[in-house]
């Protein structure tokens, strides 16, 4: 796929583009998505790590808050007209500080929590009720002020069993009686099979993740399937820039760290000369996996990680060396220019 | 005009209250509100409070949906409201009340009817042979 994408970047001719489109369509028919859903497990819960303040700060710092991108128009949700104001420098600074606080709210990461356990509690069995009706009865407690998760929803089966409703029915009933805006009663086909694949191949990552956040709860196995597959797709295609400055970058980084697959992201950071962020990523990795290291500097930390924990050591070390050389040369050049100017 | 769930009906301290169905569908589409109202009031009159809904037509998943505000139902029962038989049956199925005898009767009759049908079909098949 990446080869085809590169070709399509090079081509501007519309006739040739249609050929590429054909190839892409054709290749999709042959190669299906081979990603496996990676859910967070109940036994090894990521929640205590994820909600740790230090880790949250690291994730936020890695997200690289660009206000232009945080407040850009999204494909999901309502649109608002821009407002123009004349401000003095001082007022502008105040406004920007205010906006930064709002941006933090926009960047709240979808939480990493273990998948919910199935509900199968049976309240009573009464075989004498067999034959009462050919359809099930679903009873929902609509008493005021109960959370969606705690609400009693019971099903009387046709064989007379009264039991807790499973999660799918619960979601449906909650949406029927307590609808959430933008959430649909039926899960859109977009999240399934070839439609989902198309979205990923078109690199509409933010769109699909935003939509998944609206449609599902974070502990829904379906949400974790969509999110994990999307993250893996991004990781394989090195499309991290698509997610930067969005709320999903933190969750994706955490996912990659949790599943020990940060090499591509690390390579991306090293290649783009963000050595600070690279060391932050490694710090994150070490604190999530409880790896003890001595107090050492950024560069040494990266070197240590590449030696002991990376999966793509050769490539990463090459890139690391190249970046170090580049930065050194840059420093020398700057120094040279300074001297030439007589400072 | 639609009646708000909080109810607009007249509340008299000493009158008898009932928890019962109020038909709120249209032609060929039954739908019921479960309401608290005065016993002597008409079905279309304003109610004291709505405490649930019942949709007797199964949806595409073959489910009949029923919502019940148990908090308010308990409150009204505690205040001496009577519960009508159809609602009593529903509350029995929901596990709130014991199963209503009529529910057992209906299921027994339905089972017997099914059995009879199967028996008669078998008899017919044997006759054909």
GROMACS .gro file of C-alpha atoms in nm:
model
  472
    1UNK     CA    1   0.000   0.000   0.000
    2UNK     CA    2   0.275   0.248   0.092
    3UNK     CA    3   0.424   0.217  -0.255
    4UNK     CA    4   0.093   0.305  -0.413
    5UNK     CA    5   0.050   0.599  -0.177
    6UNK     CA    6   0.391   0.730  -0.277
    7UNK     CA    7   0.301   0.702  -0.641
    8UNK     CA    8  -0.028   0.881  -0.585
    9UNK     CA    9   0.160   1.163  -0.413
   10UNK     CA   10   0.384   1.204  -0.716
   11UNK     CA   11   0.102   1.201  -0.967
   12UNK     CA   12  -0.104   1.507  -1.030
   13UNK     CA   13  -0.242   1.406  -1.366
   14UNK     CA   14  -0.607   1.312  -1.321
   15UNK     CA   15  -0.598   1.035  -1.581
   16UNK     CA   16  -0.309   0.871  -1.406
   17UNK     CA   17  -0.480   0.924  -1.074
   18UNK     CA   18  -0.774   0.713  -1.185
   19UNK     CA   19  -0.531   0.431  -1.262
   20UNK     CA   20  -0.397   0.456  -0.911
   21UNK     CA   21  -0.749   0.452  -0.777
   22UNK     CA   22  -0.808   0.135  -0.970
   23UNK     CA   23  -0.490  -0.020  -0.832
   24UNK     CA   24  -0.584   0.079  -0.481
   25UNK     CA   25  -0.931  -0.069  -0.519
   26UNK     CA   26  -0.782  -0.379  -0.671
   27UNK     CA   27  -0.521  -0.422  -0.400
   28UNK     CA   28  -0.787  -0.389  -0.133
   29UNK     CA   29  -0.970  -0.680  -0.281
   30UNK     CA   30  -0.660  -0.892  -0.255
   31UNK     CA   31  -0.515  -0.780   0.078
   32UNK     CA   32  -0.744  -0.743   0.374
   33UNK     CA   33  -0.648  -0.571   0.695
   34UNK     CA   34  -0.435  -0.810   0.894
   35UNK     CA   35  -0.445  -0.627   1.226
   36UNK     CA   36  -0.559  -0.799   1.539
   37UNK     CA   37  -0.759  -0.610   1.799
   38UNK     CA   38  -0.547  -0.548   2.109
   39UNK     CA   39  -0.772  -0.478   2.405
   40UNK     CA   40  -0.668  -0.372   2.753
   41UNK     CA   41  -0.697  -0.669   2.982
   42UNK     CA   42  -0.885  -0.681   3.313
   43UNK     CA   43  -0.607  -0.875   3.486
   44UNK     CA   44  -0.335  -0.631   3.388
   45UNK     CA   45  -0.523  -0.304   3.409
   46UNK     CA   46  -0.361  -0.002   3.241
   47UNK     CA   47  -0.581   0.244   3.434
   48UNK     CA   48  -0.352   0.309   3.736
   49UNK     CA   49  -0.065   0.387   3.498
   50UNK     CA   50  -0.274   0.591   3.256
   51UNK     CA   51  -0.429   0.816   3.521
   52UNK     CA   52  -0.094   0.875   3.692
   53UNK     CA   53  -0.029   1.252   3.684
   54UNK     CA   54   0.332   1.216   3.574
   55UNK     CA   55   0.234   0.995   3.282
   56UNK     CA   56  -0.051   1.228   3.184
   57UNK     CA   57   0.195   1.520   3.177
   58UNK     CA   58   0.439   1.323   2.963
   59UNK     CA   59   0.160   1.229   2.720
   60UNK     CA   60   0.047   1.591   2.701
   61UNK     CA   61   0.397   1.711   2.635
   62UNK     CA   62   0.440   1.452   2.358
   63UNK     CA   63   0.111   1.566   2.201
   64UNK     CA   64   0.276   1.900   2.111
   65UNK     CA   65  -0.015   2.140   2.158
   66UNK     CA   66  -0.053   2.346   1.843
   67UNK     CA   67  -0.348   2.579   1.898
   68UNK     CA   68  -0.414   2.615   1.526
   69UNK     CA   69  -0.465   2.241   1.503
   70UNK     CA   70  -0.653   2.196   1.830
   71UNK     CA   71  -0.919   2.444   1.723
   72UNK     CA   72  -0.932   2.355   1.357
   73UNK     CA   73  -1.266   2.258   1.207
   74UNK     CA   74  -1.357   1.895   1.250
   75UNK     CA   75  -1.562   1.669   1.028
   76UNK     CA   76  -1.754   1.552   1.334
   77UNK     CA   77  -1.972   1.780   1.545
   78UNK     CA   78  -2.123   2.122   1.492
   79UNK     CA   79  -1.962   2.410   1.304
   80UNK     CA   80  -1.922   2.757   1.444
   81UNK     CA   81  -1.853   3.085   1.267
   82UNK     CA   82  -1.515   3.241   1.343
   83UNK     CA   83  -1.522   3.563   1.548
   84UNK     CA   84  -1.285   3.851   1.484
   85UNK     CA   85  -1.181   4.101   1.749
   86UNK     CA   86  -0.938   4.392   1.771
   87UNK     CA   87  -0.707   4.345   2.071
   88UNK     CA   88  -0.405   4.512   2.222
   89UNK     CA   89  -0.093   4.304   2.280
   90UNK     CA   90  -0.179   4.263   2.647
   91UNK     CA   91  -0.535   4.158   2.571
   92UNK     CA   92  -0.408   3.917   2.308
   93UNK     CA   93  -0.178   3.755   2.561
   94UNK     CA   94  -0.462   3.718   2.808
   95UNK     CA   95  -0.686   3.570   2.540
   96UNK     CA   96  -0.417   3.322   2.439
   97UNK     CA   97  -0.371   3.211   2.800
   98UNK     CA   98  -0.745   3.160   2.824
   99UNK     CA   99  -0.749   2.965   2.499
  100UNK     CA  100  -0.463   2.745   2.618
  101UNK     CA  101  -0.677   2.640   2.913
  102UNK     CA  102  -0.964   2.553   2.678
  103UNK     CA  103  -0.718   2.362   2.459
  104UNK     CA  104  -0.624   2.147   2.756
  105UNK     CA  105  -0.989   2.047   2.790
  106UNK     CA  106  -1.004   1.966   2.419
  107UNK     CA  107  -0.698   1.747   2.458
  108UNK     CA  108  -0.837   1.527   2.734
  109UNK     CA  109  -0.727   1.179   2.630
  110UNK     CA  110  -0.981   0.900   2.586
  111UNK     CA  111  -0.894   0.681   2.884
  112UNK     CA  112  -0.715   0.348   2.867
  113UNK     CA  113  -0.931   0.119   3.079
  114UNK     CA  114  -0.975  -0.258   3.078
  115UNK     CA  115  -1.254  -0.405   2.869
  116UNK     CA  116  -1.581  -0.441   3.060
  117UNK     CA  117  -1.674  -0.781   3.193
  118UNK     CA  118  -1.986  -0.946   3.048
  119UNK     CA  119  -2.309  -0.924   3.247
  120UNK     CA  120  -2.480  -1.258   3.300
  121UNK     CA  121  -2.642  -1.246   3.643
  122UNK     CA  122  -2.964  -1.448   3.657
  123UNK     CA  123  -3.231  -1.311   3.892
  124UNK     CA  124  -3.475  -1.600   3.869
  125UNK     CA  125  -3.574  -1.899   3.660
  126UNK     CA  126  -3.941  -1.989   3.629
  127UNK     CA  127  -4.015  -2.270   3.379
  128UNK     CA  128  -4.388  -2.229   3.451
  129UNK     CA  129  -4.372  -1.905   3.250
  130UNK     CA  130  -4.268  -2.085   2.933
  131UNK     CA  131  -4.511  -2.006   2.654
  132UNK     CA  132  -4.637  -1.680   2.805
  133UNK     CA  133  -4.512  -1.481   2.510
  134UNK     CA  134  -4.316  -1.541   2.193
  135UNK     CA  135  -4.099  -1.233   2.249
  136UNK     CA  136  -3.871  -1.122   2.528
  137UNK     CA  137  -3.954  -0.842   2.769
  138UNK     CA  138  -3.691  -0.580   2.846
  139UNK     CA  139  -3.746  -0.382   3.165
  140UNK     CA  140  -3.552  -0.063   3.221
  141UNK     CA  141  -3.542   0.123   3.548
  142UNK     CA  142  -3.583   0.489   3.455
  143UNK     CA  143  -3.560   0.628   3.810
  144UNK     CA  144  -3.401   0.972   3.823
  145UNK     CA  145  -3.031   1.024   3.885
  146UNK     CA  146  -2.892   0.675   3.817
  147UNK     CA  147  -2.578   0.641   3.605
  148UNK     CA  148  -2.602   0.453   3.277
  149UNK     CA  149  -2.366   0.185   3.406
  150UNK     CA  150  -2.558   0.129   3.733
  151UNK     CA  151  -2.907   0.127   3.586
  152UNK     CA  152  -3.103  -0.195   3.633
  153UNK     CA  153  -3.197  -0.339   3.296
  154UNK     CA  154  -3.350  -0.686   3.307
  155UNK     CA  155  -3.469  -0.925   3.038
  156UNK     CA  156  -3.749  -1.179   3.084
  157UNK     CA  157  -3.670  -1.449   2.832
  158UNK     CA  158  -3.933  -1.659   2.657
  159UNK     CA  159  -3.835  -1.956   2.875
  160UNK     CA  160  -3.916  -1.761   3.192
  161UNK     CA  161  -3.563  -1.663   3.296
  162UNK     CA  162  -3.522  -1.316   3.438
  163UNK     CA  163  -3.164  -1.199   3.390
  164UNK     CA  164  -2.947  -0.894   3.355
  165UNK     CA  165  -2.939  -0.760   3.001
  166UNK     CA  166  -2.612  -0.803   2.813
  167UNK     CA  167  -2.405  -0.496   2.728
  168UNK     CA  168  -2.538  -0.461   2.376
  169UNK     CA  169  -2.899  -0.451   2.496
  170UNK     CA  170  -2.799  -0.215   2.777
  171UNK     CA  171  -2.638   0.026   2.533
  172UNK     CA  172  -2.948   0.014   2.318
  173UNK     CA  173  -3.187   0.073   2.610
  174UNK     CA  174  -2.976   0.356   2.750
  175UNK     CA  175  -2.978   0.522   2.410
  176UNK     CA  176  -3.356   0.469   2.375
  177UNK     CA  177  -3.452   0.616   2.711
  178UNK     CA  178  -3.155   0.847   2.779
  179UNK     CA  179  -3.026   0.943   2.435
  180UNK     CA  180  -2.680   1.095   2.399
  181UNK     CA  181  -2.640   1.351   2.125
  182UNK     CA  182  -2.448   1.231   1.818
  183UNK     CA  183  -2.464   0.869   1.936
  184UNK     CA  184  -2.667   0.645   1.709
  185UNK     CA  185  -2.899   0.369   1.822
  186UNK     CA  186  -2.743   0.133   1.573
  187UNK     CA  187  -2.369   0.118   1.528
  188UNK     CA  188  -2.286   0.269   1.187
  189UNK     CA  189  -2.155   0.028   0.922
  190UNK     CA  190  -1.855   0.256   0.896
  191UNK     CA  191  -1.690   0.066   1.181
  192UNK     CA  192  -1.709  -0.269   1.006
  193UNK     CA  193  -1.511  -0.463   0.748
  194UNK     CA  194  -1.434  -0.296   0.421
  195UNK     CA  195  -1.583   0.041   0.517
  196UNK     CA  196  -1.349   0.067   0.814
  197UNK     CA  197  -1.063  -0.042   0.594
  198UNK     CA  198  -1.144   0.229   0.341
  199UNK     CA  199  -1.138   0.492   0.614
  200UNK     CA  200  -0.799   0.372   0.732
  201UNK     CA  201  -0.657   0.355   0.382
  202UNK     CA  202  -0.778   0.711   0.321
  203UNK     CA  203  -0.596   0.804   0.641
  204UNK     CA  204  -0.903   0.959   0.805
  205UNK     CA  205  -0.770   0.863   1.146
  206UNK     CA  206  -0.894   1.159   1.347
  207UNK     CA  207  -1.238   1.129   1.191
  208UNK     CA  208  -1.280   0.762   1.279
  209UNK     CA  209  -1.140   0.802   1.630
  210UNK     CA  210  -1.364   1.103   1.702
  211UNK     CA  211  -1.663   0.909   1.577
  212UNK     CA  212  -1.571   0.605   1.787
  213UNK     CA  213  -1.551   0.830   2.094
  214UNK     CA  214  -1.903   0.950   2.026
  215UNK     CA  215  -2.049   0.610   1.955
  216UNK     CA  216  -1.887   0.391   2.222
  217UNK     CA  217  -1.779   0.396   2.583
  218UNK     CA  218  -1.403   0.358   2.636
  219UNK     CA  219  -1.443   0.017   2.803
  220UNK     CA  220  -1.647  -0.116   2.511
  221UNK     CA  221  -1.456  -0.397   2.336
  222UNK     CA  222  -1.576  -0.249   2.007
  223UNK     CA  223  -1.416   0.088   2.086
  224UNK     CA  224  -1.092  -0.078   2.181
  225UNK     CA  225  -1.097  -0.284   1.863
  226UNK     CA  226  -1.140   0.024   1.645
  227UNK     CA  227  -0.891   0.233   1.839
  228UNK     CA  228  -0.625  -0.038   1.857
  229UNK     CA  229  -0.648  -0.123   1.488
  230UNK     CA  230  -0.635   0.245   1.396
  231UNK     CA  231  -0.331   0.300   1.619
  232UNK     CA  232  -0.154   0.001   1.464
  233UNK     CA  233  -0.234   0.132   1.116
  234UNK     CA  234  -0.093   0.474   1.206
  235UNK     CA  235   0.214   0.310   1.355
  236UNK     CA  236   0.280   0.104   1.044
  237UNK     CA  237   0.228   0.399   0.809
  238UNK     CA  238   0.423   0.647   1.023
  239UNK     CA  239   0.129   0.889   1.012
  240UNK     CA  240   0.189   1.028   1.361
  241UNK     CA  241   0.160   1.387   1.239
  242UNK     CA  242  -0.207   1.326   1.160
  243UNK     CA  243  -0.278   1.274   1.528
  244UNK     CA  244  -0.048   1.540   1.680
  245UNK     CA  245  -0.231   1.812   1.872
  246UNK     CA  246  -0.545   1.600   1.892
  247UNK     CA  247  -0.677   1.425   2.199
  248UNK     CA  248  -0.600   1.085   2.048
  249UNK     CA  249  -0.224   1.128   2.036
  250UNK     CA  250  -0.184   1.065   2.408
  251UNK     CA  251  -0.399   0.754   2.398
  252UNK     CA  252  -0.213   0.626   2.095
  253UNK     CA  253   0.125   0.686   2.258
  254UNK     CA  254   0.008   0.507   2.569
  255UNK     CA  255  -0.118   0.216   2.358
  256UNK     CA  256   0.216   0.189   2.176
  257UNK     CA  257   0.408   0.208   2.502
  258UNK     CA  258   0.180  -0.047   2.667
  259UNK     CA  259   0.227  -0.293   2.381
  260UNK     CA  260   0.601  -0.225   2.355
  261UNK     CA  261   0.594  -0.103   1.996
  262UNK     CA  262   0.730   0.251   2.022
  263UNK     CA  263   1.016   0.203   1.775
  264UNK     CA  264   0.844   0.370   1.480
  265UNK     CA  265   0.736   0.668   1.688
  266UNK     CA  266   1.084   0.695   1.834
  267UNK     CA  267   1.236   0.684   1.488
  268UNK     CA  268   0.995   0.956   1.377
  269UNK     CA  269   1.097   1.176   1.672
  270UNK     CA  270   1.468   1.116   1.623
  271UNK     CA  271   1.445   1.177   1.248
  272UNK     CA  272   1.267   1.508   1.304
  273UNK     CA  273   1.532   1.613   1.561
  274UNK     CA  274   1.296   1.611   1.861
  275UNK     CA  275   1.546   1.441   2.089
  276UNK     CA  276   1.381   1.594   2.396
  277UNK     CA  277   1.053   1.428   2.311
  278UNK     CA  278   1.229   1.104   2.228
  279UNK     CA  279   1.376   1.096   2.577
  280UNK     CA  280   1.035   1.178   2.723
  281UNK     CA  281   0.888   0.886   2.533
  282UNK     CA  282   1.154   0.658   2.674
  283UNK     CA  283   1.092   0.795   3.023
  284UNK     CA  284   0.725   0.711   2.971
  285UNK     CA  285   0.817   0.362   2.855
  286UNK     CA  286   1.035   0.304   3.158
  287UNK     CA  287   0.777   0.428   3.408
  288UNK     CA  288   0.491   0.225   3.255
  289UNK     CA  289   0.696  -0.094   3.252
  290UNK     CA  290   0.863  -0.023   3.587
  291UNK     CA  291   1.216  -0.029   3.450
  292UNK     CA  292   1.469   0.131   3.683
  293UNK     CA  293   1.744   0.346   3.531
  294UNK     CA  294   2.007   0.569   3.685
  295UNK     CA  295   1.959   0.942   3.661
  296UNK     CA  296   2.120   1.011   3.326
  297UNK     CA  297   2.089   1.280   3.060
  298UNK     CA  298   1.858   1.275   2.758
  299UNK     CA  299   2.112   1.156   2.505
  300UNK     CA  300   2.240   0.880   2.732
  301UNK     CA  301   1.884   0.772   2.807
  302UNK     CA  302   1.809   0.729   2.437
  303UNK     CA  303   2.135   0.540   2.387
  304UNK     CA  304   2.052   0.313   2.679
  305UNK     CA  305   1.705   0.238   2.543
  306UNK     CA  306   1.835   0.162   2.194
  307UNK     CA  307   2.090  -0.078   2.338
  308UNK     CA  308   1.863  -0.268   2.575
  309UNK     CA  309   1.495  -0.243   2.481
  310UNK     CA  310   1.444  -0.149   2.115
  311UNK     CA  311   1.319  -0.392   1.850
  312UNK     CA  312   1.474  -0.205   1.557
  313UNK     CA  313   1.811  -0.134   1.705
  314UNK     CA  314   2.012  -0.100   1.383
  315UNK     CA  315   1.783   0.150   1.210
  316UNK     CA  316   1.726   0.351   1.524
  317UNK     CA  317   2.096   0.376   1.607
  318UNK     CA  318   2.179   0.489   1.254
  319UNK     CA  319   1.911   0.758   1.272
  320UNK     CA  320   2.022   0.860   1.618
  321UNK     CA  321   2.382   0.898   1.505
  322UNK     CA  322   2.277   1.095   1.196
  323UNK     CA  323   2.065   1.330   1.403
  324UNK     CA  324   2.341   1.383   1.655
  325UNK     CA  325   2.586   1.465   1.375
  326UNK     CA  326   2.336   1.698   1.214
  327UNK     CA  327   2.274   1.885   1.538
  328UNK     CA  328   2.649   1.913   1.600
  329UNK     CA  329   2.708   2.053   1.252
  330UNK     CA  330   2.422   2.294   1.295
  331UNK     CA  331   2.572   2.416   1.619
  332UNK     CA  332   2.909   2.461   1.452
  333UNK     CA  333   2.752   2.656   1.167
  334UNK     CA  334   2.566   2.883   1.406
  335UNK     CA  335   2.886   2.937   1.598
  336UNK     CA  336   3.068   3.012   1.272
  337UNK     CA  337   2.807   3.269   1.169
  338UNK     CA  338   2.830   3.430   1.512
  339UNK     CA  339   3.206   3.459   1.481
  340UNK     CA  340   3.180   3.594   1.127
  341UNK     CA  341   2.950   3.867   1.260
  342UNK     CA  342   3.214   3.949   1.518
  343UNK     CA  343   3.028   3.854   1.837
  344UNK     CA  344  -5.164   1.862   2.360
  345UNK     CA  345  -4.920   1.610   2.507
  346UNK     CA  346  -4.936   1.568   2.880
  347UNK     CA  347  -4.602   1.632   3.053
  348UNK     CA  348  -4.457   1.338   3.248
  349UNK     CA  349  -4.463   1.537   3.570
  350UNK     CA  350  -4.841   1.536   3.529
  351UNK     CA  351  -5.100   1.810   3.522
  352UNK     CA  352  -5.380   1.613   3.681
  353UNK     CA  353  -5.571   1.724   3.984
  354UNK     CA  354  -5.440   1.574   4.307
  355UNK     CA  355  -5.691   1.523   4.584
  356UNK     CA  356  -5.549   1.408   4.915
  357UNK     CA  357  -5.821   1.159   5.004
  358UNK     CA  358  -5.919   1.016   4.667
  359UNK     CA  359  -5.815   0.665   4.557
  360UNK     CA  360  -5.514   0.659   4.323
  361UNK     CA  361  -5.435   0.389   4.070
  362UNK     CA  362  -5.125   0.287   3.876
  363UNK     CA  363  -5.254   0.178   3.541
  364UNK     CA  364  -5.206   0.184   3.165
  365UNK     CA  365  -5.314   0.482   2.961
  366UNK     CA  366  -5.338   0.410   2.588
  367UNK     CA  367  -5.122   0.664   2.404
  368UNK     CA  368  -5.081   0.513   2.060
  369UNK     CA  369  -5.279   0.566   1.744
  370UNK     CA  370  -5.478   0.345   1.510
  371UNK     CA  371  -5.312   0.003   1.473
  372UNK     CA  372  -5.018   0.113   1.685
  373UNK     CA  373  -5.080   0.049   2.054
  374UNK     CA  374  -4.851   0.218   2.302
  375UNK     CA  375  -4.910   0.263   2.672
  376UNK     CA  376  -4.802   0.504   2.938
  377UNK     CA  377  -4.797   0.368   3.290
  378UNK     CA  378  -4.951   0.645   3.493
  379UNK     CA  379  -5.064   0.737   3.841
  380UNK     CA  380  -5.411   0.885   3.833
  381UNK     CA  381  -5.730   0.903   4.032
  382UNK     CA  382  -5.933   0.585   3.994
  383UNK     CA  383  -6.244   0.768   3.883
  384UNK     CA  384  -6.066   0.971   3.619
  385UNK     CA  385  -6.100   0.889   3.252
  386UNK     CA  386  -5.810   0.742   3.054
  387UNK     CA  387  -5.767   1.056   2.843
  388UNK     CA  388  -5.779   1.293   3.138
  389UNK     CA  389  -5.462   1.459   3.267
  390UNK     CA  390  -5.269   1.228   3.500
  391UNK     CA  391  -5.100   1.294   3.832
  392UNK     CA  392  -4.773   1.142   3.719
  393UNK     CA  393  -4.632   0.921   3.450
  394UNK     CA  394  -4.415   0.641   3.591
  395UNK     CA  395  -4.332   0.434   3.285
  396UNK     CA  396  -4.406   0.320   2.932
  397UNK     CA  397  -4.489  -0.010   2.769
  398UNK     CA  398  -4.456  -0.092   2.401
  399UNK     CA  399  -4.652  -0.412   2.327
  400UNK     CA  400  -4.524  -0.447   1.970
  401UNK     CA  401  -4.193  -0.640   1.956
  402UNK     CA  402  -3.903  -0.457   1.796
  403UNK     CA  403  -3.667  -0.603   1.538
  404UNK     CA  404  -3.479  -0.793   1.809
  405UNK     CA  405  -3.808  -0.952   1.920
  406UNK     CA  406  -3.818  -0.753   2.243
  407UNK     CA  407  -4.110  -0.578   2.407
  408UNK     CA  408  -3.976  -0.267   2.573
  409UNK     CA  409  -4.099  -0.153   2.910
  410UNK     CA  410  -3.961   0.128   3.122
  411UNK     CA  411  -4.055   0.169   3.486
  412UNK     CA  412  -3.967   0.443   3.730
  413UNK     CA  413  -3.935   0.213   4.031
  414UNK     CA  414  -3.854   0.495   4.270
  415UNK     CA  415  -4.184   0.669   4.202
  416UNK     CA  416  -4.379   0.343   4.177
  417UNK     CA  417  -4.259   0.250   4.526
  418UNK     CA  418  -4.353   0.596   4.650
  419UNK     CA  419  -4.708   0.573   4.514
  420UNK     CA  420  -4.761   0.218   4.634
  421UNK     CA  421  -4.640   0.332   4.973
  422UNK     CA  422  -4.901   0.605   4.962
  423UNK     CA  423  -5.176   0.351   4.905
  424UNK     CA  424  -5.213   0.359   4.528
  425UNK     CA  425  -5.381   0.055   4.376
  426UNK     CA  426  -5.213  -0.127   4.092
  427UNK     CA  427  -5.428  -0.245   3.802
  428UNK     CA  428  -5.407  -0.608   3.692
  429UNK     CA  429  -5.225  -0.557   3.360
  430UNK     CA  430  -4.963  -0.340   3.532
  431UNK     CA  431  -4.943  -0.591   3.816
  432UNK     CA  432  -4.867  -0.862   3.558
  433UNK     CA  433  -4.594  -0.649   3.405
  434UNK     CA  434  -4.443  -0.572   3.745
  435UNK     CA  435  -4.451  -0.945   3.818
  436UNK     CA  436  -4.257  -1.021   3.499
  437UNK     CA  437  -4.011  -0.747   3.590
  438UNK     CA  438  -3.940  -0.922   3.919
  439UNK     CA  439  -4.078  -0.635   4.127
  440UNK     CA  440  -4.391  -0.823   4.239
  441UNK     CA  441  -4.447  -1.199   4.262
  442UNK     CA  442  -4.565  -1.341   3.930
  443UNK     CA  443  -4.934  -1.270   3.882
  444UNK     CA  444  -5.156  -1.585   3.880
  445UNK     CA  445  -5.301  -1.474   3.549
  446UNK     CA  446  -4.953  -1.483   3.392
  447UNK     CA  447  -4.921  -1.848   3.492
  448UNK     CA  448  -5.269  -1.916   3.356
  449UNK     CA  449  -5.191  -1.754   3.023
  450UNK     CA  450  -4.864  -1.941   2.983
  451UNK     CA  451  -5.024  -2.269   3.076
  452UNK     CA  452  -5.304  -2.211   2.825
  453UNK     CA  453  -5.059  -2.113   2.552
  454UNK     CA  454  -4.851  -2.423   2.615
  455UNK     CA  455  -5.160  -2.642   2.605
  456UNK     CA  456  -5.277  -2.480   2.284
  457UNK     CA  457  -4.939  -2.543   2.124
  458UNK     CA  458  -4.939  -2.903   2.243
  459UNK     CA  459  -5.289  -2.960   2.107
  460UNK     CA  460  -5.188  -2.816   1.773
  461UNK     CA  461  -4.885  -3.042   1.751
  462UNK     CA  462  -5.095  -3.343   1.851
  463UNK     CA  463  -5.363  -3.267   1.592
  464UNK     CA  464  -5.097  -3.219   1.323
  465UNK     CA  465  -4.942  -3.554   1.406
  466UNK     CA  466  -5.283  -3.718   1.398
  467UNK     CA  467  -5.348  -3.564   1.056
  468UNK     CA  468  -5.017  -3.691   0.925
  469UNK     CA  469  -5.093  -4.040   1.050
  470UNK     CA  470  -5.436  -4.028   0.887
  471UNK     CA  471  -5.276  -3.921   0.557
  472UNK     CA  472  -5.049  -4.223   0.565
   0.00000   0.00000   0.00000
